[in-house]
PDB file of C-alpha atoms in Angstrom:
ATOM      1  CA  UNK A 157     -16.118  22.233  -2.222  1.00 58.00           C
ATOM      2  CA  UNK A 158     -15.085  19.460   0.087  1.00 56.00           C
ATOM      3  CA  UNK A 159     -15.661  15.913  -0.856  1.00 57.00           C
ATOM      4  CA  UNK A 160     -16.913  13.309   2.112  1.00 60.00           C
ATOM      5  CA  UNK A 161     -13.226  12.884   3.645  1.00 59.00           C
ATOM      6  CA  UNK A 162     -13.379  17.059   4.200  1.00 71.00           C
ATOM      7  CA  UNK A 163     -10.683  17.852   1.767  1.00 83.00           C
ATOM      8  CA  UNK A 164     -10.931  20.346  -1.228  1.00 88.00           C
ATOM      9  CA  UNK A 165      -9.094  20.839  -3.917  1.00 89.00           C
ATOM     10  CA  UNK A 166      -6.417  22.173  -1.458  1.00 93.00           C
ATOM     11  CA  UNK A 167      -6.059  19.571  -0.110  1.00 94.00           C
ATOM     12  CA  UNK A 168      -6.073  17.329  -2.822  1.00 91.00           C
ATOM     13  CA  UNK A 169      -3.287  19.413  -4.566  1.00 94.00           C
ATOM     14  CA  UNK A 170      -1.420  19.238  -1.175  1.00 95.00           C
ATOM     15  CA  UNK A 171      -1.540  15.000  -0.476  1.00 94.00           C
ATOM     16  CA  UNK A 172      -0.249  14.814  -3.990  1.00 92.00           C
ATOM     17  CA  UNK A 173       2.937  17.000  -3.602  1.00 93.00           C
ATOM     18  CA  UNK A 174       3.988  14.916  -0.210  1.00 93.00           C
ATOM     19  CA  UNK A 175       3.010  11.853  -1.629  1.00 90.00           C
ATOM     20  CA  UNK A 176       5.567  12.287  -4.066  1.00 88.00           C
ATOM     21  CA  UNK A 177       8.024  14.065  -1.745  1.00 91.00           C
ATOM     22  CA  UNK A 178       6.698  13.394   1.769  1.00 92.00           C
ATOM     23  CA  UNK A 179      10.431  15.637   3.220  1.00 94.00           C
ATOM     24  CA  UNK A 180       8.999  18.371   1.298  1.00 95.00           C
ATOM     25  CA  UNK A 181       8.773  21.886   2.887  1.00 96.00           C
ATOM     26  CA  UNK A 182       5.799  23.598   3.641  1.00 97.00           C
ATOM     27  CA  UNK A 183       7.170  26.529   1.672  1.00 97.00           C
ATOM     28  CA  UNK A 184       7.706  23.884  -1.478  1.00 97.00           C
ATOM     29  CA  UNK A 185       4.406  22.136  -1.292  1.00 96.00           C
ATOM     30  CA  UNK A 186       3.012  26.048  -1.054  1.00 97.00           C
ATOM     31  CA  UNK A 187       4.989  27.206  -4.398  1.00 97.00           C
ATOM     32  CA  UNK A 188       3.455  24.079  -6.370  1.00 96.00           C
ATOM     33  CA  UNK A 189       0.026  24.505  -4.981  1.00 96.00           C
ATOM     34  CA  UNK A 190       0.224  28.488  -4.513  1.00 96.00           C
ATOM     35  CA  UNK A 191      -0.502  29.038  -0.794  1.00 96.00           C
ATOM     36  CA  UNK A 192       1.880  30.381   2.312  1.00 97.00           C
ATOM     37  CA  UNK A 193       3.728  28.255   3.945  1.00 97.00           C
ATOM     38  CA  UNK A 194       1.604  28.737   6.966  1.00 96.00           C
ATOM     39  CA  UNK A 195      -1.741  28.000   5.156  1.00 97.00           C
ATOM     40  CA  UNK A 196      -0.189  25.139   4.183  1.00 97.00           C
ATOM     41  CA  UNK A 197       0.586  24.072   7.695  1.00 97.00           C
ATOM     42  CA  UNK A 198      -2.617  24.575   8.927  1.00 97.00           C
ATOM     43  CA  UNK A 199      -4.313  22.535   5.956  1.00 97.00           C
ATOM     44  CA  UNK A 200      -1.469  19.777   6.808  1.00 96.00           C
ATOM     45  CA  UNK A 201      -2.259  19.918  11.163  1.00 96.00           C
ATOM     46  CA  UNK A 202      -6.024  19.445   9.815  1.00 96.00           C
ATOM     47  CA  UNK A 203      -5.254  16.586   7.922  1.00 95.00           C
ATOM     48  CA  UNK A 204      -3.245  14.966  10.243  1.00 95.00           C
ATOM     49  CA  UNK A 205      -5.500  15.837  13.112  1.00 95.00           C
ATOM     50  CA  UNK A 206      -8.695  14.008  10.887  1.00 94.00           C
ATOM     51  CA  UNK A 207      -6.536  11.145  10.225  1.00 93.00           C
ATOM     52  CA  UNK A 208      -6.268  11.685   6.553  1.00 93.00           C
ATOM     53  CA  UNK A 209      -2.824  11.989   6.777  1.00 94.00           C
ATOM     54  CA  UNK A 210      -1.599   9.504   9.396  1.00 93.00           C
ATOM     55  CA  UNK A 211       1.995   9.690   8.557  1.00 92.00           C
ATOM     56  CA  UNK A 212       4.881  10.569   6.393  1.00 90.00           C
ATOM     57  CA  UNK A 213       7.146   7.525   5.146  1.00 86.00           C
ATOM     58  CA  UNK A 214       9.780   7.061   2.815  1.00 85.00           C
ATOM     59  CA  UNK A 215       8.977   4.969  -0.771  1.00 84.00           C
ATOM     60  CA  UNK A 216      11.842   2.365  -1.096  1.00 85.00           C
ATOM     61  CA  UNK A 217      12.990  -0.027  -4.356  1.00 88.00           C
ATOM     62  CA  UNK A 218      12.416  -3.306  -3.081  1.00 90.00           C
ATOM     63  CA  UNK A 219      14.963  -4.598  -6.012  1.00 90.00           C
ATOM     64  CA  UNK A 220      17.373  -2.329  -4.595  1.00 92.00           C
ATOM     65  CA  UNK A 221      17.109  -3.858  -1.683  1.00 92.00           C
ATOM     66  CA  UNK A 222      17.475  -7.394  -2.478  1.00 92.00           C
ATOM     67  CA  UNK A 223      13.780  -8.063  -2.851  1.00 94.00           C
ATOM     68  CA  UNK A 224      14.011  -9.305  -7.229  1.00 96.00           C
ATOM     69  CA  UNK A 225      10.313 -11.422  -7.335  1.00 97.00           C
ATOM     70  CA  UNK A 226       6.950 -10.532  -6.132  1.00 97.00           C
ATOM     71  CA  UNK A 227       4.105 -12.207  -6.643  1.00 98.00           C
ATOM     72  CA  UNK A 228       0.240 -12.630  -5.605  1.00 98.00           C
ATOM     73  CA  UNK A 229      -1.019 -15.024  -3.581  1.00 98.00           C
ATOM     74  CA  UNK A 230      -4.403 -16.402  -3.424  1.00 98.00           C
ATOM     75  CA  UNK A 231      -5.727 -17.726  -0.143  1.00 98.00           C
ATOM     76  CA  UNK A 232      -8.726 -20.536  -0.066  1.00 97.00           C
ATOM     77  CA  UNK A 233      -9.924 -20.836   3.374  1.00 96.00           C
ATOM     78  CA  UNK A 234     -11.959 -23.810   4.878  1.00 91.00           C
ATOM     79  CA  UNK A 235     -14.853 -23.197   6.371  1.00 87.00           C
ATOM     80  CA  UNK A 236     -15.625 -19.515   7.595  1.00 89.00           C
ATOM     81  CA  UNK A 237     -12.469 -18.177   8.490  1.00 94.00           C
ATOM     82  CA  UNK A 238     -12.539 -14.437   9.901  1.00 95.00           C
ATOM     83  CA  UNK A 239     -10.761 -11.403   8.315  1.00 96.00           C
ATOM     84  CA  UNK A 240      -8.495 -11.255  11.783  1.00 97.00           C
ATOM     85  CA  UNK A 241      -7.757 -14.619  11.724  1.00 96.00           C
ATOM     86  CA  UNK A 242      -6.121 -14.205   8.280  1.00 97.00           C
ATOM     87  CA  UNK A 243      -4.823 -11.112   9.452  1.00 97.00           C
ATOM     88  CA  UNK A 244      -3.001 -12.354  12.248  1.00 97.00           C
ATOM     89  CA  UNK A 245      -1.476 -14.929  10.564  1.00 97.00           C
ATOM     90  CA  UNK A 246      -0.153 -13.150   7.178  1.00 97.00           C
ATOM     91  CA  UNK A 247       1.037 -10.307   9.326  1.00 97.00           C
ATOM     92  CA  UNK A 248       3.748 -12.838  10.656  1.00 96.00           C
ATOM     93  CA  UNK A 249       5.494 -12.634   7.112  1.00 97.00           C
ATOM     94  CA  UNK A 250       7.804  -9.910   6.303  1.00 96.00           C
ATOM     95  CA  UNK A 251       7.202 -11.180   3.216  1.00 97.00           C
ATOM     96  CA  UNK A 252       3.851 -10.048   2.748  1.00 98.00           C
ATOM     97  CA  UNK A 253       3.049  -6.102   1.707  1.00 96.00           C
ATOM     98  CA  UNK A 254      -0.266  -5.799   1.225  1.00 97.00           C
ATOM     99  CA  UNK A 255      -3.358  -8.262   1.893  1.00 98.00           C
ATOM    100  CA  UNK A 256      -7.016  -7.690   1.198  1.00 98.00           C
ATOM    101  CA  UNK A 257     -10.064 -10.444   1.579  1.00 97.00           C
ATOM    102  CA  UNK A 258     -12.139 -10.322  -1.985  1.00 96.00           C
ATOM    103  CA  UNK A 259     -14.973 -11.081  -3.464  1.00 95.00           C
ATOM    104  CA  UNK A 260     -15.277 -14.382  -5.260  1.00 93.00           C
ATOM    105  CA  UNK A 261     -13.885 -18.014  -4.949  1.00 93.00           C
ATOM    106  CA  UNK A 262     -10.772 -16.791  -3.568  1.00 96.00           C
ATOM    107  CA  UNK A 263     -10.654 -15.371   0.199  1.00 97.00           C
ATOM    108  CA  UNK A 264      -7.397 -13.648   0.346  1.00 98.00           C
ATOM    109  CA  UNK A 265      -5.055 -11.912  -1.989  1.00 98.00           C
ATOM    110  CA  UNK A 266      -1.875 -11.722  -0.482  1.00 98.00           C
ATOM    111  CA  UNK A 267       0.915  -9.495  -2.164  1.00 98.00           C
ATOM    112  CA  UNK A 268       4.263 -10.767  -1.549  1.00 98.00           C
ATOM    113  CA  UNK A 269       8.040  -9.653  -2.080  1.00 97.00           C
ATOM    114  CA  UNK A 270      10.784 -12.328  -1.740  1.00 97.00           C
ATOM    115  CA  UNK A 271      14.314 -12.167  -3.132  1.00 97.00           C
ATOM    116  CA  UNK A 272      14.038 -14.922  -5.556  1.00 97.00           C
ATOM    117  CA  UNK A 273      12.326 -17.945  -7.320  1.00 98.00           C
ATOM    118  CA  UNK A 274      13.458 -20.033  -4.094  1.00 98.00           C
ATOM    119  CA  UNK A 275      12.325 -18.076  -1.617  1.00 98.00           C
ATOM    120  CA  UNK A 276       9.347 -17.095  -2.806  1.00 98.00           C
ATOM    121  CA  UNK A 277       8.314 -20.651  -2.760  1.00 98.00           C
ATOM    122  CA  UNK A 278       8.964 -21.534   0.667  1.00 98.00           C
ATOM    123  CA  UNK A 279       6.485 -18.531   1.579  1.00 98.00           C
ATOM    124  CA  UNK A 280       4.731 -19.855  -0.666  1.00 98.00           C
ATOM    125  CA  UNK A 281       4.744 -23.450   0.969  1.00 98.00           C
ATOM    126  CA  UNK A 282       4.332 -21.622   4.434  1.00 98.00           C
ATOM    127  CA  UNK A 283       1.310 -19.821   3.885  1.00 98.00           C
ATOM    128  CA  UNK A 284      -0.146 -23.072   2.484  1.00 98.00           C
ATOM    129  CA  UNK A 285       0.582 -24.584   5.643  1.00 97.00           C
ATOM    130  CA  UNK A 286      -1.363 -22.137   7.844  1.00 97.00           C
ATOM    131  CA  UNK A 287      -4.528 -24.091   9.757  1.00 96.00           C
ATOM    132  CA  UNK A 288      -7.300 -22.330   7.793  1.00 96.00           C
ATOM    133  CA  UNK A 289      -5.752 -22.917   4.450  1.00 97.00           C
ATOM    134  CA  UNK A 290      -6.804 -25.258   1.900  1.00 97.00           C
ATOM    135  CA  UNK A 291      -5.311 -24.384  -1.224  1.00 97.00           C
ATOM    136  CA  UNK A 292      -3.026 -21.532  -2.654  1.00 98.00           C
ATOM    137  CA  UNK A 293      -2.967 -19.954  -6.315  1.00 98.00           C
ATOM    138  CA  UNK A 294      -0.204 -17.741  -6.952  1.00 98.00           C
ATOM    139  CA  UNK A 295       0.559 -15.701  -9.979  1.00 98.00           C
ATOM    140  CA  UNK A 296       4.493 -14.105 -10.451  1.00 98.00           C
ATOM    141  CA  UNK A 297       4.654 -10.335 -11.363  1.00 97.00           C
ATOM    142  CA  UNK A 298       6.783  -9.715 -14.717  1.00 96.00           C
ATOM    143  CA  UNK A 299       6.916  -6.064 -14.607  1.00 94.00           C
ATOM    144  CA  UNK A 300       5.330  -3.582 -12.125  1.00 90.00           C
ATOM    145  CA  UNK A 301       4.265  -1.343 -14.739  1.00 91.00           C
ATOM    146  CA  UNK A 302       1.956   1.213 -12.501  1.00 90.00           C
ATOM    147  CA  UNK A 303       2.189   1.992  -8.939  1.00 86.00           C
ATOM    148  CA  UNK A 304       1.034   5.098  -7.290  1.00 79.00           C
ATOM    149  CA  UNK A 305       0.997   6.595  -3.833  1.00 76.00           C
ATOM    150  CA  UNK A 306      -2.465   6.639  -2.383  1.00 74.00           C
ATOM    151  CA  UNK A 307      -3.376  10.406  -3.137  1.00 71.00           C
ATOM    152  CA  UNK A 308      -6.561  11.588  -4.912  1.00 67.00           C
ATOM    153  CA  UNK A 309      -6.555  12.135  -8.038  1.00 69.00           C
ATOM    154  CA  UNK A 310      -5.571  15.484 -10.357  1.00 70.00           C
ATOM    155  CA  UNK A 311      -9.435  16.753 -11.639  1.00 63.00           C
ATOM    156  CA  UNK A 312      -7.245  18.872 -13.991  1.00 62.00           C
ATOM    157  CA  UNK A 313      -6.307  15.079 -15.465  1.00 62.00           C
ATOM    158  CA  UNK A 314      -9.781  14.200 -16.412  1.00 57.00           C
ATOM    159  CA  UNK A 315     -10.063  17.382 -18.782  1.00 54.00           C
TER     160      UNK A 315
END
């Protein structure tokens, strides 16, 4: 049965084997999820051509690459600031991974990787500094202790 993005189980089985090995072959991914390699071809060209898959990538270790502290920001905007407006402006940072607009006092939750302590802060001071900002709240990440690629989940986990 397909679920309201058109994938099945399939599918589903499929996203998770590239998600953790996106270089995998087609003849791989179809030994873990017990189809041809061709079948899974075709599932992957449907995928891609529906824009559930929009691309393969590479998952990096920011620490290994110099990037020790990550934190999230919180953005308070004056006034009614628009979702590209923020967007425009916190997709000037490197520094910035991921940012969503939320529900509640806050209006932006920017996630940000700097090197260290120090450089964090200056982002930190920069963001602050942007017209539509009136305040920042940040809170430092410890430990990442979960992260996942964005694949469906197992149903076989929920048994």
């Amino acid at each position: 049965m397909r679920d309201d993005s058109g994938t099945d189980a399939l599918d589903a089985a499929i996203l998770r084997v590239l998600a953790q090995d996106a270089r995998a072959t087609f003849a791989q991914v179809g030994q873990q999820v017990s189809l041809s390699a061709p079948a899974v071809k075709r599932r992957v060209d449907r995928l891609r051509a529906t824009g559930v898959i929009r691309g393969f990538t590479v998952r990096l270790d920011p620490a290994a690459m110099g990037w020790h502290t990550e934190a999230f920001v919180e953005l308070f905007c004056q006034g009614s600031t628009s979702p590209a407006t923020m967007r425009d402006a916190v997709e000037q940072y490197p520094e910035v991974v991921a940012a969503s607009t939320v529900t509640g006092d806050v209006d932006l939750v920017v996630q940000v990787r700097a090197r260290d302590m120090r450089h964090l802060e200056r982002v930190v001071e920069r963001l602050a500094a942007e017209p539509f900002v009136s305040r920042t709240r940040s809170t430092v990440v410890l430990s990442a202790l979960v992260r996942r690629p964005d694949v469906p989940a197992d149903p076989a986990a929920d048994d």
